[in-house]
Tab-separated table of C-alpha atoms and ligand atoms in Angstrom:
chain	number	residue	atom	x	y	z
A	1	MET	CA	0.000	0.000	0.000
A	2	HIS	CA	1.028	3.624	-0.341
A	3	PHE	CA	-0.141	7.212	-0.092
A	4	PHE	CA	0.075	8.208	-3.752
A	5	GLU	CA	-3.512	8.714	-4.868
A	6	TYR	CA	-5.773	10.723	-7.134
A	7	LYS	CA	-7.642	13.625	-5.549
A	8	ASN	CA	-9.532	16.312	-7.445
A	9	GLY	CA	-8.429	14.818	-10.749
A	10	GLU	CA	-4.709	14.757	-10.083
A	11	LEU	CA	-2.106	12.588	-8.447
A	12	TYR	CA	-1.065	13.548	-4.949
A	13	ALA	CA	1.878	12.448	-2.854
A	14	GLU	CA	0.229	12.611	0.588
A	15	GLY	CA	-1.084	16.202	0.674
A	16	VAL	CA	1.045	17.589	-2.161
A	17	PRO	CA	0.068	17.587	-5.845
A	18	VAL	CA	2.750	15.794	-7.830
A	19	ALA	CA	2.368	18.365	-10.619
A	20	ARG	CA	3.357	21.086	-8.168
A	21	LEU	CA	6.516	19.186	-7.217
A	22	ALA	CA	7.360	18.757	-10.898
A	23	GLU	CA	6.818	22.434	-11.549
A	24	GLU	CA	8.873	23.625	-8.595
A	25	LEU	CA	11.672	21.046	-8.773
A	26	GLY	CA	11.703	19.930	-12.409
A	27	THR	CA	11.734	16.404	-13.800
A	28	PRO	CA	12.890	13.680	-13.585
A	29	LEU	CA	12.336	13.629	-9.851
A	30	TYR	CA	12.132	11.000	-7.116
A	31	VAL	CA	9.315	11.538	-4.624
A	32	TYR	CA	8.996	9.567	-1.367
A	33	SER	CA	6.042	9.464	0.991
A	34	HIS	CA	6.931	9.790	4.672
A	35	LYS	CA	3.669	8.259	5.821
A	36	THR	CA	4.193	5.198	3.611
A	37	LEU	CA	7.757	4.679	4.832
A	38	VAL	CA	6.701	4.937	8.462
A	39	ARG	CA	3.722	2.670	7.991
A	40	HIS	CA	5.744	0.002	6.228
A	41	PHE	CA	8.422	0.044	8.877
A	42	LYS	CA	5.912	-0.158	11.707
A	43	VAL	CA	3.839	-2.935	10.145
A	44	PHE	CA	6.979	-4.986	9.595
A	45	ASN	CA	8.247	-4.295	13.092
A	46	GLU	CA	4.924	-5.165	14.703
A	47	ALA	CA	4.770	-8.475	12.852
A	48	PHE	CA	7.730	-9.577	14.986
A	49	ALA	CA	6.622	-7.953	18.236
A	50	ASP	CA	6.405	-11.322	20.019
A	51	VAL	CA	10.105	-12.126	19.724
A	52	PRO	CA	13.296	-10.204	20.504
A	53	HIS	CA	14.286	-8.737	17.158
A	54	LEU	CA	16.137	-5.977	15.353
A	55	ILE	CA	15.144	-4.599	11.961
A	56	CYS	CA	18.265	-3.744	9.994
A	57	PHE	CA	16.957	-1.841	6.978
A	58	ALA	CA	18.778	-2.996	3.822
A	59	MET	CA	20.099	0.417	2.907
A	60	LYS	CA	21.286	-0.753	-0.497
A	61	SER	CA	17.636	-0.296	-1.478
A	62	ASN	CA	17.557	3.381	-0.489
A	63	SER	CA	20.457	5.087	1.220
A	64	ASN	CA	19.390	8.704	1.529
A	65	ILE	CA	20.456	9.883	4.987
A	66	ALA	CA	17.049	11.423	5.722
A	67	ILE	CA	15.402	8.058	5.210
A	68	LEU	CA	18.009	6.239	7.277
A	69	ARG	CA	17.475	8.708	10.073
A	70	LEU	CA	13.734	8.187	9.924
A	71	PHE	CA	14.073	4.421	10.390
A	72	SER	CA	16.646	4.917	13.091
A	73	GLU	CA	14.132	7.027	15.022
A	74	LEU	CA	11.671	4.172	14.699
A	75	GLY	CA	14.200	1.864	16.360
A	76	GLY	CA	15.780	0.329	13.271
A	77	GLY	CA	19.374	-0.498	12.458
A	78	LEU	CA	21.046	-1.088	9.106
A	79	ASP	CA	22.166	-3.901	6.849
A	80	ILE	CA	25.224	-2.527	5.030
A	81	VAL	CA	27.487	-3.852	2.287
A	82	SER	CA	30.293	-1.299	2.133
A	83	GLN	CA	32.266	1.258	4.107
A	84	GLY	CA	30.430	3.956	2.187
A	85	GLU	CA	27.139	2.650	3.510
A	86	LEU	CA	28.492	2.639	7.066
A	87	TYR	CA	29.690	6.208	6.567
A	88	ARG	CA	26.216	7.233	5.409
A	89	GLY	CA	24.597	5.414	8.313
A	90	ILE	CA	26.813	7.168	10.838
A	91	LYS	CA	26.175	10.552	9.171
A	92	ALA	CA	22.471	9.783	9.478
A	93	GLY	CA	22.906	9.194	13.203
A	94	VAL	CA	22.353	5.427	13.225
A	95	SER	CA	24.097	3.623	16.068
A	96	PRO	CA	26.824	1.285	14.719
A	97	LYS	CA	25.693	-1.146	17.418
A	98	LYS	CA	22.656	-1.799	15.226
A	99	VAL	CA	24.598	-2.357	12.017
A	100	VAL	CA	25.276	-5.695	10.319
A	101	PHE	CA	27.834	-5.818	7.520
A	102	ALA	CA	27.349	-8.278	4.628
A	103	GLY	CA	28.980	-8.759	1.216
A	104	VAL	CA	31.455	-11.199	-0.298
A	105	GLY	CA	34.316	-8.742	-0.831
A	106	LYS	CA	35.002	-6.722	2.303
A	107	THR	CA	38.466	-5.131	2.181
A	108	ASP	CA	40.850	-4.802	5.127
A	109	ASP	CA	40.111	-1.082	5.336
A	110	GLU	CA	36.395	-1.736	5.443
A	111	ILE	CA	36.779	-4.393	8.119
A	112	ALA	CA	39.011	-2.134	10.234
A	113	TYR	CA	36.629	0.836	9.935
A	114	ALA	CA	33.662	-1.315	10.938
A	115	LEU	CA	35.555	-2.746	13.925
A	116	GLU	CA	36.603	0.711	15.050
A	117	GLN	CA	33.017	1.907	14.832
A	118	GLY	CA	31.861	-1.104	16.858
A	119	ILE	CA	29.242	-2.639	14.564
A	120	LEU	CA	26.906	-5.370	15.809
A	121	MET	CA	28.421	-8.028	13.547
A	122	PHE	CA	29.840	-9.059	10.199
A	123	ASN	CA	27.947	-11.474	8.004
A	124	VAL	CA	30.797	-13.637	6.784
A	125	GLU	CA	30.609	-15.118	3.328
A	126	SER	CA	33.706	-17.371	3.076
A	127	GLU	CA	36.401	-19.059	5.141
A	128	ASP	CA	39.036	-16.784	3.604
A	129	GLU	CA	37.071	-13.785	4.786
A	130	LEU	CA	36.624	-15.270	8.270
A	131	ARG	CA	40.378	-15.713	8.650
A	132	ASN	CA	41.030	-12.226	7.357
A	133	ILE	CA	38.567	-10.629	9.766
A	134	ASP	CA	40.352	-12.502	12.569
A	135	ALA	CA	43.697	-11.114	11.390
A	136	VAL	CA	42.469	-7.511	11.073
A	137	ALA	CA	40.759	-7.696	14.476
A	138	GLY	CA	43.959	-9.083	15.993
A	139	ARG	CA	45.991	-6.150	14.630
A	140	LEU	CA	43.510	-3.739	16.194
A	141	GLY	CA	43.325	-5.624	19.489
A	142	LYS	CA	39.606	-6.260	19.008
A	143	THR	CA	37.228	-9.195	18.910
A	144	ALA	CA	35.069	-9.360	15.796
A	145	PRO	CA	31.474	-10.505	16.273
A	146	VAL	CA	30.387	-12.547	13.256
A	147	ALA	CA	27.481	-14.474	11.824
A	148	ILE	CA	28.339	-17.037	9.194
A	149	ARG	CA	26.153	-16.653	6.141
A	150	VAL	CA	24.928	-20.049	5.113
A	151	ASN	CA	23.522	-20.858	1.752
A	152	PRO	CA	20.538	-23.160	2.347
A	153	ASP	CA	20.060	-24.163	-1.313
A	154	VAL	CA	16.463	-23.009	-1.420
A	155	ASN	CA	14.894	-21.816	-4.661
A	156	PRO	CA	13.222	-18.453	-4.049
A	157	GLU	CA	11.607	-18.502	-7.506
A	158	THR	CA	12.582	-14.962	-8.352
A	159	HIS	CA	14.647	-13.308	-11.102
A	160	PRO	CA	18.007	-15.119	-11.415
A	161	TYR	CA	19.949	-11.879	-10.831
A	162	ILE	CA	18.382	-11.519	-7.387
A	163	ALA	CA	18.297	-15.173	-6.276
A	164	THR	CA	21.102	-15.689	-3.799
A	165	GLY	CA	20.331	-18.844	-1.827
A	166	LEU	CA	21.097	-21.436	-4.496
A	167	LYS	CA	24.248	-23.561	-4.522
A	168	LYS	CA	25.454	-21.934	-7.716
A	169	SER	CA	25.294	-18.461	-6.131
A	170	LYS	CA	28.459	-16.608	-5.042
A	171	PHE	CA	26.874	-15.799	-1.682
A	172	GLY	CA	27.275	-17.592	1.629
A	173	ILE	CA	28.784	-20.901	2.619
A	174	ASP	CA	27.153	-24.208	1.718
A	175	ILE	CA	24.958	-25.155	4.672
A	176	ALA	CA	26.427	-28.667	4.671
A	177	ARG	CA	29.841	-27.160	5.412
A	178	ALA	CA	28.629	-24.670	8.002
A	179	MET	CA	29.444	-26.822	11.033
A	180	ALA	CA	33.061	-27.083	9.917
A	181	GLN	CA	33.191	-23.291	9.544
A	182	TYR	CA	31.944	-22.744	13.088
A	183	ARG	CA	34.560	-25.186	14.369
A	184	ALA	CA	37.186	-23.218	12.472
A	185	ALA	CA	35.807	-19.957	13.861
A	186	ALA	CA	35.985	-21.284	17.416
A	187	GLU	CA	39.733	-21.782	16.941
A	188	LEU	CA	40.319	-18.192	15.859
A	189	PRO	CA	41.384	-15.973	18.768
A	190	ASN	CA	39.728	-12.738	17.623
A	191	ILE	CA	36.392	-14.047	16.403
A	192	ASP	CA	33.142	-14.336	18.333
A	193	ALA	CA	30.812	-16.442	16.162
A	194	CYS	CA	27.632	-15.215	17.809
A	195	GLY	CA	25.206	-15.503	14.903
A	196	LEU	CA	23.928	-17.313	11.870
A	197	HIS	CA	22.842	-15.510	8.712
A	198	CYS	CA	20.710	-16.752	5.852
A	199	HIS	CA	19.292	-14.633	2.984
A	200	ILE	CA	17.878	-16.389	-0.068
A	201	GLY	CA	17.011	-13.664	-2.549
A	202	SER	CA	14.858	-10.672	-3.257
A	203	GLN	CA	11.313	-9.936	-4.520
A	204	ILE	CA	10.105	-13.275	-3.171
A	205	THR	CA	6.330	-13.489	-3.419
A	206	GLN	CA	5.614	-16.760	-1.602
A	207	SER	CA	6.012	-17.820	2.022
A	208	SER	CA	7.265	-21.325	1.381
A	209	PRO	CA	10.917	-20.557	0.459
A	210	PHE	CA	11.218	-18.436	3.612
A	211	ALA	CA	9.718	-21.199	5.746
A	212	GLU	CA	12.024	-23.779	4.200
A	213	ALA	CA	15.124	-21.658	4.760
A	214	ALA	CA	14.071	-20.800	8.324
A	215	GLY	CA	13.595	-24.498	9.062
A	216	LYS	CA	17.083	-25.322	7.839
A	217	ALA	CA	18.565	-22.402	9.797
A	218	ALA	CA	16.768	-23.455	12.985
A	219	ASP	CA	18.059	-27.036	12.665
A	220	LEU	CA	21.550	-25.684	12.273
A	221	VAL	CA	21.258	-23.457	15.357
A	222	HIS	CA	20.242	-26.541	17.397
A	223	ALA	CA	23.133	-28.549	16.007
A	224	LEU	CA	25.609	-25.740	16.672
A	225	ARG	CA	24.426	-25.321	20.235
A	226	GLY	CA	24.758	-29.076	20.659
A	227	GLU	CA	28.463	-28.641	19.916
A	228	GLY	CA	28.761	-25.787	22.381
A	229	HIS	CA	28.679	-22.814	19.963
A	230	ASP	CA	27.038	-19.828	21.630
A	231	ILE	CA	24.638	-18.614	18.919
A	232	ARG	CA	22.748	-15.533	20.127
A	233	TYR	CA	21.531	-14.051	16.845
A	234	LEU	CA	19.709	-15.515	13.888
A	235	ASN	CA	19.605	-13.238	10.854
A	236	VAL	CA	17.001	-14.310	8.301
A	237	GLY	CA	17.922	-11.648	5.746
A	238	GLY	CA	15.426	-9.727	3.654
A	239	GLY	CA	13.717	-10.508	0.393
A	240	LEU	CA	10.005	-10.138	1.006
A	241	GLY	CA	8.475	-9.045	-2.296
A	242	ILE	CA	6.038	-6.261	-3.127
A	243	THR	CA	3.247	-5.669	-5.609
A	244	TYR	CA	4.674	-4.031	-8.712
A	245	HIS	CA	1.847	-5.228	-10.921
A	246	ASP	CA	-0.324	-8.208	-10.025
A	247	GLU	CA	1.919	-10.070	-7.587
A	248	VAL	CA	0.271	-11.008	-4.296
A	249	PRO	CA	3.170	-11.395	-1.858
A	250	PRO	CA	2.618	-12.434	1.752
A	251	SER	CA	2.008	-9.519	4.103
A	252	PRO	CA	4.689	-8.925	6.760
A	253	LYS	CA	2.329	-10.634	9.217
A	254	GLU	CA	1.952	-13.682	6.979
A	255	TYR	CA	5.695	-13.726	6.443
A	256	ALA	CA	6.244	-13.664	10.218
A	257	GLU	CA	3.663	-16.429	10.674
A	258	ALA	CA	5.510	-18.548	8.117
A	259	ILE	CA	8.895	-18.348	9.812
A	260	LEU	CA	8.203	-17.767	13.495
A	261	PRO	CA	6.845	-21.218	14.402
A	262	VAL	CA	10.270	-22.776	13.846
A	263	LEU	CA	12.224	-19.832	15.277
A	264	LYS	CA	10.201	-18.803	18.324
A	265	ASP	CA	11.709	-21.169	20.823
A	266	LEU	CA	15.294	-20.787	19.704
A	267	ASP	CA	16.053	-18.132	22.303
A	268	VAL	CA	17.903	-15.907	19.859
A	269	THR	CA	17.550	-12.280	18.833
A	270	LEU	CA	16.090	-12.319	15.366
A	271	VAL	CA	17.717	-9.941	12.885
A	272	LEU	CA	15.758	-9.002	9.759
A	273	GLU	CA	17.058	-7.148	6.707
A	274	PRO	CA	14.053	-5.901	4.746
A	275	GLY	CA	14.678	-3.353	2.015
A	276	ARG	CA	12.192	-3.390	-0.840
A	277	VAL	CA	9.134	-4.168	1.287
A	278	ILE	CA	9.745	-1.014	3.318
A	279	ALA	CA	10.864	1.448	0.651
A	280	GLY	CA	9.673	0.083	-2.708
A	281	ASN	CA	6.125	1.334	-2.849
A	282	ALA	CA	6.962	4.456	-0.865
A	283	GLY	CA	8.570	6.177	-3.857
A	284	ILE	CA	7.811	7.222	-7.422
A	285	LEU	CA	9.855	8.615	-10.272
A	286	VAL	CA	8.159	11.577	-11.909
A	287	THR	CA	8.939	12.187	-15.551
A	288	LYS	CA	7.659	14.326	-18.398
A	289	VAL	CA	6.720	13.368	-21.944
A	290	LEU	CA	8.982	14.936	-24.568
A	291	TYR	CA	7.981	13.424	-27.900
A	292	GLY	CA	5.958	10.761	-29.636
A	293	LYS	CA	7.221	8.695	-32.525
A	294	GLU	CA	5.741	5.928	-34.616
A	295	ASN	CA	6.795	3.562	-37.364
A	296	GLU	CA	4.908	0.676	-39.028
A	297	GLU	CA	5.840	-1.651	-36.222
A	298	LYS	CA	5.956	0.374	-33.080
A	299	ARG	CA	4.838	3.383	-31.194
A	300	PHE	CA	7.293	5.111	-28.852
A	301	THR	CA	6.769	7.724	-26.202
A	302	ILE	CA	9.984	9.502	-25.328
A	303	ILE	CA	10.263	10.804	-21.781
A	304	ASP	CA	12.878	12.775	-19.881
A	305	ALA	CA	13.845	9.894	-17.549
A	306	GLY	CA	16.031	7.065	-18.743
A	307	MET	CA	17.762	3.888	-17.661
A	308	ASN	CA	20.381	6.000	-15.934
A	309	ASP	CA	17.662	7.289	-13.590
A	310	LEU	CA	15.867	3.966	-13.063
A	311	ILE	CA	17.595	0.862	-14.372
A	312	ARG	CA	15.278	-1.880	-13.093
A	313	PRO	CA	13.187	-2.264	-16.269
A	314	SER	CA	16.310	-2.457	-18.476
A	315	LEU	CA	18.335	-4.667	-16.158
A	316	TYR	CA	15.726	-7.114	-14.867
A	317	HIS	CA	12.882	-6.618	-17.361
A	318	ALA	CA	11.082	-5.355	-14.304
A	319	PHE	CA	7.503	-4.158	-14.643
A	320	GLN	CA	6.685	-0.885	-12.913
A	321	GLU	CA	3.295	0.712	-13.302
A	322	VAL	CA	2.956	4.037	-15.098
A	323	TRP	CA	0.340	6.471	-13.783
A	324	PRO	CA	-0.472	9.728	-15.548
A	325	VAL	CA	-0.298	12.586	-13.062
A	326	GLU	CA	-3.456	14.146	-14.490
A	327	GLU	CA	-6.278	11.664	-13.939
A	328	ALA	CA	-8.219	12.636	-17.081
A	329	VAL	CA	-5.336	11.347	-19.226
A	330	ARG	CA	-6.468	7.861	-18.217
A	331	GLN	CA	-9.626	8.315	-20.284
A	332	ARG	CA	-7.762	8.897	-23.540
A	333	PRO	CA	-7.671	6.129	-26.191
A	334	ARG	CA	-5.122	3.469	-25.333
A	335	HIS	CA	-2.255	2.136	-27.434
A	336	VAL	CA	0.558	-0.274	-26.939
A	337	CYS	CA	3.834	1.621	-26.808
A	338	ASP	CA	7.381	1.602	-25.481
A	339	LEU	CA	8.112	4.287	-22.952
A	340	VAL	CA	11.727	5.136	-23.671
A	341	GLY	CA	14.335	7.511	-22.317
A	342	PRO	CA	16.917	9.748	-23.975
A	343	ILE	CA	19.869	7.368	-23.448
A	344	CYS	CA	21.695	6.077	-26.509
A	345	GLU	CA	20.930	2.410	-25.890
A	346	SER	CA	18.169	0.250	-27.329
A	347	GLY	CA	17.731	-1.202	-23.836
A	348	ASP	CA	16.772	2.197	-22.479
A	349	TYR	CA	13.127	1.899	-21.576
A	350	LEU	CA	10.949	2.257	-18.512
A	351	ALA	CA	8.007	0.301	-19.961
A	352	LYS	CA	7.957	-2.045	-22.945
A	353	ASP	CA	4.982	-3.032	-25.093
A	354	ARG	CA	2.748	-1.393	-22.519
A	355	GLU	CA	-0.833	-0.374	-23.123
A	356	LEU	CA	-0.978	3.266	-22.122
A	357	PRO	CA	-3.314	6.173	-22.821
A	358	GLU	CA	-2.308	8.435	-25.712
A	359	LEU	CA	0.380	10.715	-24.347
A	360	GLU	CA	1.189	14.254	-25.349
A	361	ARG	CA	4.128	16.570	-24.900
A	362	ASP	CA	4.436	17.808	-21.288
A	363	ASP	CA	2.159	15.142	-19.828
A	364	LEU	CA	3.573	14.114	-16.479
A	365	LEU	CA	3.899	10.457	-15.568
A	366	ALA	CA	4.659	8.681	-12.313
A	367	ILE	CA	6.696	5.497	-12.552
A	368	MET	CA	5.401	3.665	-9.512
A	369	SER	CA	7.213	1.459	-6.963
A	370	ALA	CA	10.500	3.293	-7.457
A	371	GLY	CA	11.414	3.827	-3.794
A	372	ALA	CA	13.733	0.806	-3.591
A	373	TYR	CA	16.637	0.156	-5.982
A	374	GLY	CA	15.671	3.327	-7.839
A	375	PHE	CA	17.831	6.345	-7.073
A	376	VAL	CA	20.563	4.175	-5.510
A	377	MET	CA	21.151	2.462	-8.860
A	378	ALA	CA	21.038	5.703	-10.850
A	379	SER	CA	24.167	6.737	-12.734
A	380	ASN	CA	25.553	9.634	-14.717
A	381	TYR	CA	25.622	7.620	-17.948
A	382	ASN	CA	25.431	9.921	-20.964
A	383	SER	CA	26.562	12.695	-18.584
A	384	ARG	CA	23.131	13.172	-17.153
A	385	PRO	CA	22.971	14.744	-13.694
A	386	ARG	CA	21.103	12.482	-11.270
A	387	PRO	CA	17.600	13.570	-10.247
A	388	PRO	CA	16.726	15.146	-6.921
A	389	GLU	CA	14.974	13.234	-4.147
A	390	VAL	CA	12.137	14.811	-2.248
A	391	LEU	CA	10.379	13.624	0.886
A	392	VAL	CA	6.742	14.570	1.308
A	393	ARG	CA	5.028	14.640	4.682
A	394	ASP	CA	1.377	15.629	4.873
A	395	GLY	CA	1.140	18.865	2.890
A	396	GLU	CA	4.848	19.715	2.984
A	397	TYR	CA	7.915	18.620	1.115
A	398	HIS	CA	11.626	18.750	1.674
A	399	VAL	CA	14.362	18.213	-0.909
A	400	ILE	CA	16.483	15.497	0.716
A	401	ARG	CA	18.954	15.458	-2.149
A	402	GLU	CA	19.431	18.216	-4.677
A	403	ARG	CA	19.482	17.674	-8.397
A	404	GLU	CA	23.076	17.281	-9.529
A	405	ASN	CA	24.494	20.053	-11.666
A	406	PHE	CA	27.038	20.063	-14.458
A	407	GLU	CA	29.911	20.853	-12.100
A	408	ASP	CA	29.023	17.736	-10.129
A	409	LEU	CA	29.444	15.807	-13.358
A	410	ILE	CA	33.136	16.651	-13.776
A	411	ARG	CA	34.097	16.859	-10.084
A	412	GLY	CA	37.539	15.337	-9.577
A	413	GLU	CA	38.437	15.212	-13.265
A	414	SER	CA	41.495	16.997	-14.679
A	415	ILE	CA	43.447	17.246	-17.907
A	416	PRO	CA	47.143	16.240	-17.547
A	417	ALA	CA	49.970	18.478	-18.811
A	418	PHE	CA	50.965	15.979	-21.546
A	419	ILE	CA	47.673	16.699	-23.288
A	420	SER	CA	47.699	20.037	-25.022
A	421	GLY	CA	45.947	22.640	-22.894
A	422	GLY	CA	46.260	20.496	-19.758
A	423	ALA	CA	47.195	22.071	-16.456
A	424	GLY	CA	49.013	19.101	-14.954
B	501	LIG	N1	20.016	-8.827	2.861
B	501	LIG	C1	20.903	-9.226	1.937
B	501	LIG	C2	22.053	-10.009	2.364
B	501	LIG	C3	20.715	-8.866	0.582
B	501	LIG	O1	21.587	-9.283	-0.313
B	501	LIG	C4	19.592	-8.087	0.207
B	501	LIG	C5	19.377	-7.691	-1.180
B	501	LIG	C6	18.697	-7.701	1.220
B	501	LIG	C7	18.932	-8.083	2.533
B	501	LIG	C8	17.478	-6.866	0.945
B	501	LIG	O2	16.594	-7.537	0.116
B	501	LIG	P1	15.129	-6.928	-0.123
B	501	LIG	O3	14.395	-7.013	1.196
B	501	LIG	O4	15.265	-5.547	-0.586
B	501	LIG	O5	14.566	-7.832	-1.136
B	501	LIG	N2	18.596	-4.385	-7.381
B	501	LIG	C9	17.663	-5.498	-7.317
B	501	LIG	C10	17.612	-6.111	-5.938
B	501	LIG	C11	18.949	-6.589	-5.414
B	501	LIG	C12	18.865	-7.172	-4.038
B	501	LIG	C13	20.206	-7.455	-3.455
B	501	LIG	N3	20.218	-7.930	-2.104
B	501	LIG	C14	16.305	-5.017	-7.792
B	501	LIG	O6	16.167	-3.858	-8.132
B	501	LIG	O7	15.367	-5.802	-7.864
């Protein structure tokens, strides 16, 4: 659910007309709804109210510091995958004690920074990494709290680029070899293997893969305890899907009901890493129609947002709904068209073979469900400044990130002296 709705014939973000935002801030433009973000966080949090738990928002889905701060105020922590994300989290005022650090390629600098900041734990993805964290912690005179990320070999039935819990995936350690890893960890002087981590993929729209993975994780916690390993945290990752089109994913409550029966009596603190389910439907990308174009085979509508602003349709063939900002546009005759951007790539589209009302120059469109993996995946490809991000609350809005300008585009670049005209 979300708070983008038609009122008086036009699309509103909470109490603010989207057309007004477009006029005052220009397009393309990311718009987030405060009320939707808060509601999503609270509903998710409440679904786990019966067990000790910590919600570590997967900030890879949306890393604006205003949004991180908002979740932090609601009691959340962060799931991070880089030093840059930890830096952002700290700038946003999130306590490092609520931060878990995942990713297969953590560098020594990243590990040291995280240890110095005192994060809750590392999610360790390989034995090499485990030994390296031990070494870095030893040099700093610290003990590194870790969860070993196990790969339960569960099929999440999602897009192959975002399925992570299969044996062929680069993530995690084969669950069959997990016991050996914990034994190895117990021998390392600077490691406290206090947790178990298990994330199987993203945009998962059924409960059963979660239940299956939770069952395997719970069995492993019992087995580990049986060998004397002191497991205090179980991290079940993120991955709960959302409705982009006609998917009917489990609600957070149904998701909790699917996994809690096997986890409830484990006497662990449950860590959860939701991203998309919190932020996805809380944001839209607003864009303006530039031109129409037709040949015998196809009809194109060219808009001012491209794959550099929102790459999900190009990269994953993702479907995101397109809502005209002016409601009356919906009544126009409909045609199948490609909604394409200005980028010089045939793969640059935001909707393909989509039946849409006839669109005219300057019509405003909202690309829905763009709050997660939207702005964070935007780039400057084709030297396009990235769009601003705005947070709406009731009838007010605040620009939480300015539109980039042309100086931003060349920041840090220089022409060497050996090229004529270069300054050296
Ligand atoms: N935890 C771990 C270890 C992850 O790898 C991810 C996502 C999450 C949590 C959060 O998953 P979520 O709750 O958001 O599904 N760019 C892709 C999604 C990539 C997801 C990567 N990992 C997309 O736009 O669909």
